[in-house]
Amino acid sequence: MTTRHPRVTALAAAALVAAAGLAGCSGGAGGTGAGTGIGARQADAPGPDARPVDGGTIVYAHQQEPACVFGGWIEQAYLSTQVLDNLVSLDDDGTVVPWLAQSWSASDDGLTWTFDLRPGVEFTDGTPVDAEAVAFNVGYWLDGGNSTAQVWLAGYVESAEAVDDTTVSVHLSRPYPRFAETVAQGYFGIQSQHALETRTPQENCEAPIGSGAFVVGRWDRGESIHLTRNDDYASPAANDPNQGPAHVDAVDWRFVSDPTTRVDSLRAGEVDAVYDVPAVEWADLGAEGYDEQLYVTPGRPQQLAFNTAQGPFADERVRKAFAYAVDREPLVETIGQGVIPYEGNGGVSRATPGYSEEAAATYTHDLPRAERLLDEAGWSTVDDDGYRTKDGERLSVVLPYNSGTIVTADGASILQGIQQQVKAAGFELDLVPVPPSGFFGGAYSQPEERDIAAGYWTSVTAGILYVNWRVGTDDDPNFNNSAFWDDPELQSIIEQANSTADVAAQDALYEQAQVYIADHALSIGLYDRISTLAVSPRLVGVRQERSQGGPVFHDARFVD
Amino acid sequence: MTLASSTDPRQLSLPTPSGGAGGPAVPDRASSWPRLVRRVVRRLAGAAVVLWGAATVAFLAQVALPGDRATVIFNIRAGQPIERTPEELAAINAQYGLADPVVVQYWRYLTGLLRGDLGSSYQQFRPVTDVIGEQVGSTLTLTLAAIALAWVIMVAWVTLTAGRGPRVSALGAAVDTTVAGLPHYWLGIVLLLVFALRLGLVPVISGTSPLGLLLPALTLAIPLAGFMGQATRTEFETALQQPFVVTARLRGQSDLGVRLRHVLRHSALPAVTLSGWALGATISGAVVVESVFSRAGIGRVLVTAVNSQDLPIVTGVVVLIAALYVVANLVVDAVHVILDPRATTS
Amino acid sequence: MSPTVPAPATSAAAGRAAASSPDTSGPEIAGPDTAAGRSVAPSTVLDREAGENSGGTVAGGPGTPSPGGPRRRFLSPRTTPPAGRRRPTRWGVVAASAAALFFAVALVWPAALSPRDPLALDLTAALQAPGLAHWFGTDEAGRDLFARVVWGTRDSLAIGFGATLVSMTTALVLGSLAALAPRWLAAAVDRLIEVLLAFPTLLLALLLVAVIGPSAVSSMIAVGIGTAPGYARMIRGQVLSVRRSGYVEAAVALGHPRRSVLARHVVPNAVRPLVAVVALSIGQSIVWASSLSFLGLGVAPPSSEWGALLEAGRTYVTHGWWLTVIPGLVIAALALTTTTLGKALQDSLERGER
C-alpha cells in the first residue's frame, strides 16, 4: 500500500468540508444577537398594497404536545382555550371583562357569586350554554375533572347551582374576592354538559365540546392537531376586536419540540407563528421583521424552594447563605440573552398584582456574608475539595428538576450556573434532571429525597400563594407546598389576603406574605416565566391571552 | 487461534446453505424437497420462538418499572408530579389490571399480542396500536428510502473506485470505513446546518414532501452505504480478477460496462444479505434522525415514550421492530436462496 | 447504527444469510475490510460452528458470521493476504496512536492539556466562535469547549469502558453457557441470545433506559446489554470451536481433568481474539452512549461527557455550531482511533500466532 494515511485523510477532509461550510457564516460572535446566526434572512413582508383577507389556514408551531386537550397542565390550557369559552376574560391591564357571563357580582358577605350569562349561546353540539351547564361544569371541576381547577377551588368553592336559565349561583365557604379573575384561566373553560355526561373521558379529553371559536378536528399524534373554525361562533369576549366567527378557516397547530427547528421553520416560511422562542434567537427575529410578543406571566416565577423540613436547609441561616452566595442577576441576564427577566422574588412574579419589590430585593450577591452565615450555622470547616463540612458531613444538597417541560434548556443552563456559584461558598449542589415520567411517578416528592425544588406556576393573581404555601394536614395534604413549610402564620396571612375585598388592602397583605417568604428565605426567585410568540408579518391580529399567555387566533388574518 | 480447521475438508466445500439451520454444510440436491420443507418449518418455528421471547422481554420490562405504575400513569395524565390517594389510583388499577398477579397480566399480555392488541398507552388514552400505526408509515418510508439511497450511493462509489489501482481503491476503502463510523446525529446536524440552514436547498422541517425526506434519508444512507461498501468492495475486487472479466474485456466491452453488468452481480450478494440486517439497524437509526430533523415517526414516539416511561408504547415499538427484523431476515434468506442456487438445502 | 466495526466480511459466500451483525461488533473478529480474505482459522471456525450448531436460528440472525473463508479459498487460493484485505496502514496506525495518546493524557491528566476548569463560567465571553482565546469556542455561559471536551474524556471513556465491561461480561457468561453448559441449558441460553439479537442495539438500550431511567450508569448498562448479544454469539462460536479442536480432544484423551482443560486451553484460546474486539467495542459503546445522550436519555448536564455536550449544544446550533459539530467530531475520531488500533492489534496477534 503506497498511500499515506487514507483513513485519517478522509476524516480530516470531512472535517474541513464541514467546518468550511459553517465557518464562513458563523455569526453570533457575541451573545446578544448583534451578529446573525446561520440561516438568518429577512422575513417575507407583504407588499405596500396588501390588505387583510379572510380565509386560509394558520400554521402554528407549539413546543409541547399534551396527552389530550383538556386537563390540568398549562399546555392543555393553551389548547382548550381555543375551543372553549370561559365565563370571563382578562383585558390587557388585567381587568376582568365579560365573556360568557355578561355580568357578575358577589354578595355582601362574599359567599355567593352570581353570574348572568349571555343568552342564546350554544355549544357546538347544539345544546345551550345555560346556567345548568355552567353549574354542572363547576361540580365537574370540584370532582377533579380538571386537577388544577380543583386545586384553585378547594377550600373556597363548595357548590354551584342554576337559579334560572341564565343565572348561576356559586357558593363559597370563605370569601374570595378575586374569584372572577381566577376563573378566567384556561382550566375553567366551559364544556357541554351533554358531552360530559354522554361521552367517555377519553373523548372529552381529546376533543372537548365547547362554544369556542374553533373546534377540534383531526389530531395526528406527534405531528399536529387541526382546529377548524366554528362558523356559528357568537360569544367572543368583550375585549375581543373580532365580534364574529374567526377570520381564518382553520389552525394547523403543530408540535415541534426542538426550539431551533421551530424558529427555522418560521424563517423558512413553513409556519406562520411559533411559540417559546429561545432567548438566543429573539434579537435576530426582531431584526428580520417578525412580530414578537413577550408576555411575562403572573403567578409563581421560576424559583427555588428550599426543603425546610429536613436536611441542611432546615436551618434558616443556611438558606440565607445560599441566597447570598448566588449571583442570580448577571447569570440570568447573560444566559437569557437579556430576554428573560431576572426575578428576585420567590413568591410571585413582577407581573402579578400585589408584587413586593422589597421581597425581590432582599438578597443580593454577598459572598462574605454567605460564608459568615455558614460559619455561624456550624458549617465552618472546609474539606479538600473546597466544600464545607460539619461533624464530618459534607454540605451536599440535591436539586432535582423537571427537565424539558418545566425547566427549559435555558433554565437548565441557569441552574448549572447556580451550581458553580454556590460552590464558591462551599455548597455541593447536585443537579438531577428528571424526565417527566420520573416526576410524574412521584420521584423526589418526599422531603428525604431533595433539598431544593424548582418550578413555576402561572396564575392571574397572588392567590397562587395559597396553593403553594398552605400547610398540609393529614386529612388534606398539600403536595404543592414544595418547601414543606408548616408554619401556619404564613398561611393565615395569605388566607386573610384571599378574603380581603379591598384591592389595596389585599395587595398589602399579599406583599406581607412575600416579605415573610423572603425574610425566612423559604424560596428565592430566579427568573419570570415568559410566554413568547413570534409571528410572520404575513399574519396580523395574533395576540396573547392574558391569564396565562398562549396564542389567540380568533382575530388573526392573513395579509395579502 | 490457529486450529486444525484450516485443513478440514468441509471448509473446502461449496458454501453452506443460507441461515445455517443446522446440519452440515453439504448440498444434497437429490433429497432436497422434504429437507427444504423441514428447514422452512424449523426456521419459522425458530422465528416464532424468537418473537415470543421478544414479547416476554418486553413484558418483563413493563413489570420492572420502578415505582408504583398507577401513580406514574395518573400523574402523567394530570401533568402534576405528586403523590396520589388510593381512591384516585383505583380507577387506573382497574383499567390496566395492575393489581392482578403478574402471571395473569402476562397471559393477558400474550393473548393480547396475538390479537394484535399491544396494550394501552399510559399517557394517551388510547391503544398502542393506534399510536404506533399513525407513525409507522412515516418511519418505514424513511427507512426504505434510506436503504434505496444507500444502494445507489454504494453501487456508484464502489463501481467507480474499486480495483483501480492502490491509491484510489485505498481511498475508496478509507472513505467507506470513515463514513460507516459517522454517528447519525452528527452527520444529520452537519447536513442540516449546511444544506438546509446555510444554503436553504431543502426544507428545514421535513414534513411529507419528497425533498424534505432527502436529508434524513441521506443521513441514514451514507453510513449504511459505507458499511455495505466495505463488504461489496472486497467481493468486487476479487471478482475483477476473475477470468470472465478478462474475457468480457477482450470482447470489447467497456470497463464501466463490465463492472456494471457482470462484476456487480457477483459482488452484490453480501449487500443483499446486509439489507436484511440494515432494515433493523436503519429503523433504529431513524429514531435518532427523526429527532434531529423533527420528523414525525416512530422515533419521536419512542423517545417521548421513554422519557415519560410510557412502557406500553416502548415495548410495543420494540416488539414490532423485532418482528419486522425477523421477517426481514426470513425474506432475505429466501432471496438468497433464489439468487444463489448453489445455496440449496442441507 | 454506527457499525464501525467488523463488517460483514463477505457473506458473498452465498449460503450464509445475514452478515455479522455490524450492529454490534459482529461475530467476525475480522476487521471491517478484512473480507474473508483473512482465511485464517477464526472465520472458518465460526462458520462451521454456526452452521452446525445454530440449528433453527432466526434466518441466520444478525449474529451469524459470514463464511468468507471457504469461498475465498475455493476461488483464489492464496497464502498472502489478498488485495481486498485492508490492513491498517502504517501512517494510519501512527495517526491513531497519536490520537490515542491525546485521549489517554486527557483521561489521566486533563489539567496538562487544559488547565481551565471546564465548568467555570465566564459571563462576558458567552457564545464565542473558536479562536485563539478559546480553541473550540465557548458556550452560552462562557464555558470553554476545549476544556469541557478534555475534561469530559474521563466521563465518556468511563462509559465506554463500563459499557464494554458490562457487554463482555454478559457476553462471556451467555456465550460460555451456550457452549459449555448441559444441553438443555445451553439451548435455552442460545435462544435467549437469539431473542436479544432480534432487537436492534439502540432499541434494546432505550428499553432498558425506559425502565431504569436515564443516567450515566443506566447508559452504561443499557449500551452494554444492547451490544452483548452479538458478542455472546461470537464467544459461543469460539468456545465451541476450541472445545472441539484437536488439541483439546487430545488433552481430554490424555486424561486431563475437565476443569483444567477448560481453564488452560479452552478459555484462553477462546478469549484471546476478543482482545482486539474489546478495543473496537469501546469506541462503539461511546458512540451509542452519546446517541442516548443526544436524545436526552443519557448522562445529565452539566456533565462534560461528549454526548451531553452535544445535547446541550443543540439549542444553539445556529449561533454556536461549534457546540455540536466539534464534540461530534471528537466522538467520531475516538471511534476511528479505537477501530484502527483494534485492527492493528488483531493483526499483530494473528501474525504472532502464525
XYZ file of N, CA, C and O in Angstrom, chain A residues 1-3 6-7 10-11 14-15 17-18 21-22 24-25 38-39 41 65-68 71-73 76 147-148 150 201-202 205-206 219-223 254-258 260-262 264-265 268 270-271 402 406 435-443 445-446 457 479-480, chain B residues 67-68 71-85 88 123-127 131 134-135 166-168 170-171 173-175 177-178 182 186 190 192-194 196-200 202-208 291-294 296 300-301 305-310:
536
model
N 0.849 -1.197 0.000
C 0.000 0.000 0.000
C 0.870 1.226 0.000
O 1.649 1.439 0.893
N 0.725 1.995 -1.042
C 1.617 3.156 -1.101
C 0.954 4.450 -0.658
O 1.585 5.472 -0.563
N -0.319 4.389 -0.432
C -0.969 5.618 0.036
C -0.524 5.912 1.451
O -0.134 5.015 2.185
N -4.782 7.174 4.375
C -6.084 7.456 3.761
C -7.219 7.664 4.755
O -8.052 8.537 4.576
N -7.228 6.880 5.787
C -8.353 6.993 6.699
C -8.361 8.349 7.375
O -9.367 9.018 7.478
N -9.297 10.995 5.017
C -10.729 11.083 4.751
C -11.441 11.814 5.869
O -12.293 12.678 5.640
N -11.116 11.491 7.076
C -11.781 12.131 8.207
C -11.442 13.605 8.255
O -12.287 14.463 8.479
N -13.374 15.385 5.674
C -14.771 15.569 6.084
C -14.889 16.724 7.057
O -15.782 17.568 6.963
N -13.941 16.772 7.982
C -13.987 17.831 8.986
C -13.805 19.194 8.350
O -14.502 20.159 8.672
N -14.452 20.079 5.277
C -15.626 20.475 4.497
C -16.710 21.016 5.406
O -17.298 22.068 5.169
N -16.926 20.278 6.474
C -17.964 20.712 7.405
C -17.632 22.081 7.972
O -18.455 22.984 8.009
N -17.977 24.848 5.448
C -19.367 25.171 5.186
C -19.961 26.027 6.278
O -20.829 26.850 6.058
N -19.485 25.848 7.475
C -20.095 26.544 8.593
C -19.351 27.804 8.978
O -19.945 28.815 9.317
N -17.691 29.896 7.388
C -17.857 31.080 6.565
C -19.022 31.933 6.996
O -19.105 33.107 6.691
N -19.921 31.345 7.687
C -21.102 32.114 8.028
C -21.329 32.173 9.503
O -22.387 32.554 9.944
N -26.686 31.425 11.712
C -26.778 30.737 10.435
C -28.235 30.652 10.019
O -29.102 30.294 10.802
N -28.507 30.923 8.797
C -29.875 30.768 8.310
C -30.716 32.016 8.435
O -31.892 32.013 8.104
N -32.410 35.424 7.582
C -32.727 36.184 6.368
C -33.949 37.020 6.657
O -34.715 36.725 7.548
N -46.539 18.830 23.117
C -47.830 18.206 22.841
C -48.360 17.567 24.113
O -47.688 16.756 24.740
N -49.554 17.935 24.517
C -50.106 17.298 25.710
C -50.753 15.967 25.342
O -50.931 15.657 24.179
N -51.117 15.223 26.367
C -51.758 13.937 26.110
C -53.157 14.138 25.539
O -53.613 13.379 24.702
N -53.832 15.162 26.027
C -55.122 15.480 25.440
C -55.413 16.960 25.672
O -54.676 17.648 26.353
N -57.199 19.586 30.420
C -56.624 18.998 31.626
C -55.912 20.038 32.463
O -56.000 21.237 32.202
N -55.185 19.582 33.461
C -54.610 20.482 34.442
C -53.247 21.047 34.105
O -52.651 21.785 34.882
N -52.760 20.748 32.953
C -51.424 21.195 32.573
C -51.547 22.441 31.720
O -52.478 22.567 30.912
N -52.237 22.126 28.167
C -53.615 21.809 27.815
C -54.471 23.063 27.835
O -55.392 23.222 27.024
N -57.563 18.897 37.300
C -56.843 18.874 38.576
C -56.414 20.265 39.034
O -56.392 20.551 40.232
N -56.061 21.124 38.091
C -55.644 22.461 38.510
C -56.838 23.302 38.931
O -56.779 24.051 39.898
N -59.417 22.180 40.255
C -59.788 21.653 41.563
C -58.946 22.280 42.663
O -59.455 22.655 43.721
N -64.491 9.758 29.096
C -63.481 10.749 29.493
C -62.446 10.951 28.396
O -61.966 12.063 28.175
N -62.135 9.855 27.690
C -61.138 9.987 26.639
C -61.622 10.912 25.545
O -60.894 11.790 25.079
N -61.648 14.424 26.678
C -60.320 14.982 26.858
C -59.704 15.328 25.519
O -59.077 16.361 25.366
N -59.896 14.448 24.558
C -59.251 14.671 23.263
C -59.913 15.752 22.445
O -59.250 16.472 21.714
N -56.531 14.983 14.801
C -55.319 15.061 15.618
C -54.366 13.995 15.133
O -54.603 12.808 15.310
N -53.281 14.410 14.503
C -52.228 13.482 14.110
C -51.205 13.480 15.227
O -50.382 14.383 15.331
N -51.251 12.443 16.042
C -50.374 12.409 17.206
C -48.926 12.552 16.785
O -48.476 11.959 15.836
N -48.206 13.326 17.557
C -46.795 13.507 17.270
C -46.561 14.549 16.197
O -45.441 14.986 15.988
N -47.608 14.969 15.533
C -47.396 15.904 14.432
C -48.181 17.191 14.612
O -47.603 18.260 14.764
N -49.147 22.741 15.166
C -48.126 21.695 15.083
C -47.292 21.610 16.331
O -47.119 22.579 17.058
N -46.734 20.431 16.534
C -45.867 20.212 17.687
C -44.444 20.013 17.203
O -44.127 19.022 16.569
N -43.608 20.980 17.523
C -42.199 20.896 17.139
C -41.397 21.164 18.398
O -41.275 22.295 18.831
N -40.864 20.125 18.984
C -40.282 20.316 20.304
C -38.901 20.947 20.269
O -38.486 21.571 21.231
N -38.176 20.802 19.180
C -36.844 21.378 19.145
C -36.935 22.862 18.834
O -37.436 23.246 17.772
N -34.815 25.141 17.972
C -34.132 25.645 16.789
C -34.926 25.335 15.528
O -35.049 26.169 14.636
N -35.446 24.128 15.472
C -36.228 23.767 14.287
C -37.466 24.637 14.173
O -37.846 25.056 13.085
N -38.078 24.932 15.311
C -39.271 25.778 15.290
C -38.958 27.106 14.646
O -39.638 27.570 13.723
N -36.442 27.987 12.834
C -36.012 27.941 11.445
C -37.146 27.657 10.489
O -37.108 28.091 9.335
N -38.155 26.955 10.956
C -39.284 26.743 10.065
C -40.072 28.036 9.904
O -40.676 28.277 8.865
N -38.154 29.854 7.353
C -38.293 29.263 6.027
C -39.683 29.486 5.457
O -39.963 29.110 4.333
N -42.362 28.100 6.522
C -43.195 26.908 6.615
C -44.283 27.058 7.661
O -45.313 26.393 7.594
N -44.031 27.890 8.655
C -45.078 28.147 9.640
C -45.279 29.649 9.762
O -44.406 30.433 9.400
N -37.423 19.153 36.725
C -38.167 18.517 35.661
C -37.645 19.034 34.334
O -38.016 20.125 33.885
N -40.808 21.713 32.439
C -40.905 22.837 33.370
C -39.645 23.696 33.326
O -39.719 24.919 33.375
N -36.652 13.271 33.953
C -37.614 13.320 32.851
C -39.029 13.369 33.407
O -39.248 12.971 34.545
N -39.954 13.822 32.617
C -41.319 14.000 33.122
C -41.872 12.761 33.823
O -42.556 12.872 34.823
N -41.528 11.588 33.306
C -42.083 10.382 33.902
C -41.649 10.229 35.344
O -42.421 9.861 36.209
N -40.377 10.491 35.572
C -39.888 10.342 36.939
C -40.653 11.246 37.879
O -41.146 10.846 38.926
N -40.790 12.476 37.421
C -41.537 13.413 38.238
C -42.959 12.947 38.432
O -43.501 13.003 39.530
N -43.558 12.511 37.355
C -44.949 12.120 37.471
C -45.111 10.829 38.242
O -46.190 10.475 38.657
N -44.039 10.133 38.393
C -44.123 8.930 39.201
C -43.945 9.252 40.667
O -43.902 8.380 41.521
N -43.812 10.530 40.940
C -43.670 10.908 42.334
C -42.235 10.900 42.810
O -41.974 11.021 44.002
N -41.305 10.781 41.844
C -39.906 10.769 42.279
C -39.554 12.105 42.891
O -40.028 13.147 42.458
N -40.477 13.507 45.456
C -41.558 14.275 46.049
C -41.510 14.241 47.568
O -42.180 15.014 48.225
N -40.696 13.363 48.126
C -40.599 13.260 49.581
C -39.503 14.153 50.125
O -38.498 14.376 49.471
N -45.541 28.467 38.393
C -46.973 28.152 38.311
C -47.686 29.419 37.908
O -47.759 30.373 38.667
N -49.547 18.678 48.472
C -48.337 18.252 47.778
C -47.710 19.393 46.986
O -46.646 19.246 46.417
N -48.413 20.511 46.934
C -47.860 21.637 46.197
C -47.033 22.557 47.078
O -46.484 23.539 46.590
N -41.193 2.012 40.989
C -42.230 2.918 41.463
C -43.596 2.321 41.203
O -43.747 1.291 40.569
N -44.552 3.003 41.666
C -45.908 2.498 41.512
C -46.463 2.901 40.151
O -46.615 4.082 39.848
N -49.457 5.300 39.974
C -49.136 6.704 40.253
C -48.514 7.362 39.041
O -48.853 8.497 38.686
N -47.607 6.639 38.414
C -46.959 7.192 37.230
C -47.998 7.566 36.182
O -48.000 8.666 35.640
N -48.887 6.629 35.926
C -49.891 6.866 34.885
C -50.766 8.055 35.237
O -51.006 8.950 34.427
N -51.239 8.070 36.465
C -52.132 9.146 36.871
C -51.453 10.491 36.739
O -52.013 11.452 36.209
N -50.234 10.555 37.207
C -49.536 11.826 37.189
C -49.196 12.302 35.797
O -49.231 13.498 35.510
N -48.849 11.355 34.943
C -48.563 11.758 33.568
C -49.794 12.429 32.982
O -49.725 13.450 32.319
N -50.942 11.826 33.246
C -52.153 12.393 32.664
C -52.522 13.718 33.295
O -53.052 14.593 32.637
N -52.269 13.818 34.576
C -52.682 15.053 35.250
C -51.681 16.165 35.026
O -51.996 17.336 35.178
N -50.463 15.802 34.673
C -49.453 16.830 34.466
C -48.879 17.362 35.750
O -48.240 18.398 35.772
N -49.120 16.686 36.852
C -48.572 17.148 38.123
C -47.886 15.977 38.802
O -48.489 14.918 38.960
N -46.633 16.155 39.230
C -45.894 15.040 39.809
C -46.054 14.948 41.313
O -45.156 15.304 42.046
N -47.173 14.530 41.791
C -47.353 14.458 43.238
C -47.893 13.090 43.646
O -48.285 12.306 42.816
N -47.909 12.869 44.921
C -48.476 11.617 45.422
C -49.960 11.577 45.162
O -50.602 12.618 45.101
N -50.486 10.382 45.091
C -51.922 10.268 44.824
C -52.592 9.417 45.888
O -51.988 8.523 46.449
N -53.837 9.680 46.094
C -54.569 8.889 47.087
C -55.041 7.581 46.450
O -55.191 7.496 45.238
N -57.915 7.694 43.963
C -57.592 8.168 42.623
C -56.964 7.053 41.799
O -57.197 6.929 40.609
N -49.895 7.291 28.749
C -50.037 8.730 28.688
C -51.235 9.168 27.871
O -51.919 10.105 28.229
N -51.432 8.480 26.766
C -52.567 8.847 25.944
C -53.678 7.856 26.232
O -53.444 6.709 26.532
N -54.862 8.326 26.094
C -55.967 7.449 26.454
C -56.261 6.475 25.317
O -57.414 6.241 25.000
N -55.218 5.949 24.674
C -55.549 5.156 23.505
C -54.700 3.912 23.394
O -53.658 3.822 24.005
N -55.169 2.975 22.567
C -54.386 1.758 22.375
C -53.063 2.075 21.686
O -52.977 2.949 20.841
N -51.473 4.468 18.271
C -50.375 5.431 18.361
C -49.266 5.069 17.376
O -48.784 5.902 16.622
N -50.196 5.204 13.478
C -50.194 6.510 12.820
C -48.799 6.914 12.359
O -48.653 7.681 11.427
N -47.807 6.440 13.074
C -46.459 6.947 12.815
C -45.598 6.002 12.014
O -44.583 6.396 11.452
N -3.878 1.062 -6.438
C -3.799 1.087 -4.971
C -4.303 2.369 -4.337
O -4.998 2.343 -3.343
N -3.977 3.528 -4.929
C -4.346 4.773 -4.271
C -5.841 4.982 -4.233
O -6.431 5.242 -3.199
N -6.433 4.829 -5.416
C -7.863 5.097 -5.494
C -8.658 4.114 -4.645
O -9.568 4.484 -3.902
N -7.650 2.388 -2.175
C -7.400 2.579 -0.745
C -8.202 3.761 -0.237
O -8.796 3.708 0.847
N -8.245 4.814 -1.045
C -9.048 5.976 -0.648
C -10.508 5.583 -0.542
O -11.199 5.924 0.423
N -11.756 2.701 0.058
C -11.976 1.896 1.254
C -11.945 2.747 2.504
O -12.724 2.553 3.440
N -11.026 3.698 2.511
C -10.922 4.559 3.684
C -12.196 5.371 3.878
O -12.698 5.509 4.993
N -12.690 5.884 2.762
C -13.929 6.653 2.861
C -15.051 5.758 3.382
O -15.843 6.153 4.238
N -14.835 3.198 5.346
C -14.692 2.968 6.784
C -15.061 4.193 7.596
O -15.785 4.106 8.574
N -14.524 5.334 7.160
C -14.795 6.550 7.916
C -16.282 6.839 7.967
O -16.843 7.102 9.024
N -19.577 7.224 11.077
C -20.096 8.528 11.483
C -21.379 8.367 12.280
O -22.303 7.721 11.848
N -24.539 13.329 14.410
C -23.561 14.308 13.966
C -23.730 14.594 12.476
O -23.809 15.750 12.054
N -24.806 18.186 10.771
C -23.953 18.862 9.804
C -24.695 19.074 8.483
O -24.678 20.167 7.911
N -27.862 19.227 8.056
C -28.923 20.204 8.280
C -28.361 21.616 8.254
O -28.888 22.519 7.616
N -27.262 21.785 8.948
C -26.652 23.091 9.017
C -26.236 23.575 7.637
O -26.495 24.704 7.245
N -25.574 22.694 6.903
C -25.022 23.146 5.638
C -26.090 23.286 4.553
O -26.192 24.320 3.911
N -29.655 22.816 4.695
C -30.979 23.385 4.925
C -30.890 24.808 5.442
O -31.576 25.706 4.970
N -30.025 25.025 6.406
C -29.987 26.336 7.012
C -29.127 27.298 6.227
O -29.514 28.409 5.914
N -27.924 26.876 5.929
C -26.998 27.777 5.285
C -27.386 28.011 3.831
O -27.462 29.132 3.363
N -27.602 26.918 3.120
C -27.838 27.052 1.691
C -29.317 27.087 1.326
O -29.675 27.464 0.242
N -30.148 26.677 2.267
C -31.574 26.746 2.003
C -32.060 25.871 0.866
O -33.081 26.145 0.247
N -32.980 22.673 0.965
C -34.061 21.757 1.324
C -34.796 22.333 2.533
O -34.218 23.108 3.295
N -36.056 21.949 2.693
C -36.801 22.491 3.836
C -36.224 22.040 5.162
O -35.648 20.970 5.270
N -36.433 22.856 6.149
C -35.892 22.556 7.469
C -36.726 21.499 8.179
O -36.216 20.540 8.729
N -38.030 21.702 8.158
C -38.902 20.684 8.739
C -39.262 19.743 7.604
O -39.809 20.159 6.592
N -38.951 18.481 7.774
C -39.036 17.615 6.593
C -40.460 17.359 6.139
O -40.704 17.216 4.966
N -41.380 17.311 7.037
C -42.768 17.139 6.616
C -42.954 15.933 5.726
O -42.246 14.938 5.849
N -43.871 16.008 4.811
C -44.162 14.842 3.993
C -43.674 14.986 2.559
O -43.880 14.110 1.741
N -35.284 12.650 15.372
C -35.114 13.652 16.409
C -34.356 14.860 15.860
O -34.706 16.000 16.108
N -33.321 14.598 15.090
C -32.527 15.693 14.551
C -33.348 16.560 13.604
O -33.278 17.778 13.642
N -34.134 15.938 12.759
C -34.866 16.679 11.743
C -36.311 16.970 12.127
O -37.077 17.453 11.307
N -36.648 16.704 13.354
C -38.003 16.962 13.819
C -39.023 16.330 12.898
O -40.002 16.967 12.513
N -41.880 13.522 12.027
C -42.812 12.656 12.742
C -42.509 11.210 12.410
O -42.147 10.884 11.303
N -39.799 9.547 17.218
C -40.217 10.569 18.156
C -41.167 10.005 19.196
O -41.088 10.317 20.387
N -42.064 9.143 18.716
C -42.988 8.488 19.646
C -42.195 7.730 20.703
O -42.489 7.799 21.896
N -41.940 8.421 24.617
C -42.440 7.367 25.500
C -41.380 6.955 26.510
O -41.688 6.709 27.677
N -40.123 6.888 26.073
C -39.072 6.520 27.017
C -38.957 7.590 28.082
O -38.826 7.318 29.266
N -39.028 8.831 27.646
C -38.942 9.935 28.583
C -40.057 9.911 29.606
O -39.853 10.246 30.770
N -41.241 9.567 29.153
C -42.349 9.574 30.103
C -42.615 8.190 30.665
O -43.618 7.967 31.319
N -41.679 7.289 30.412
C -41.813 5.925 30.903
C -43.172 5.329 30.546
O -43.782 4.621 31.342
N -43.602 5.644 29.340
C -44.859 5.095 28.849
C -44.538 3.737 28.253
O -44.413 3.572 27.047
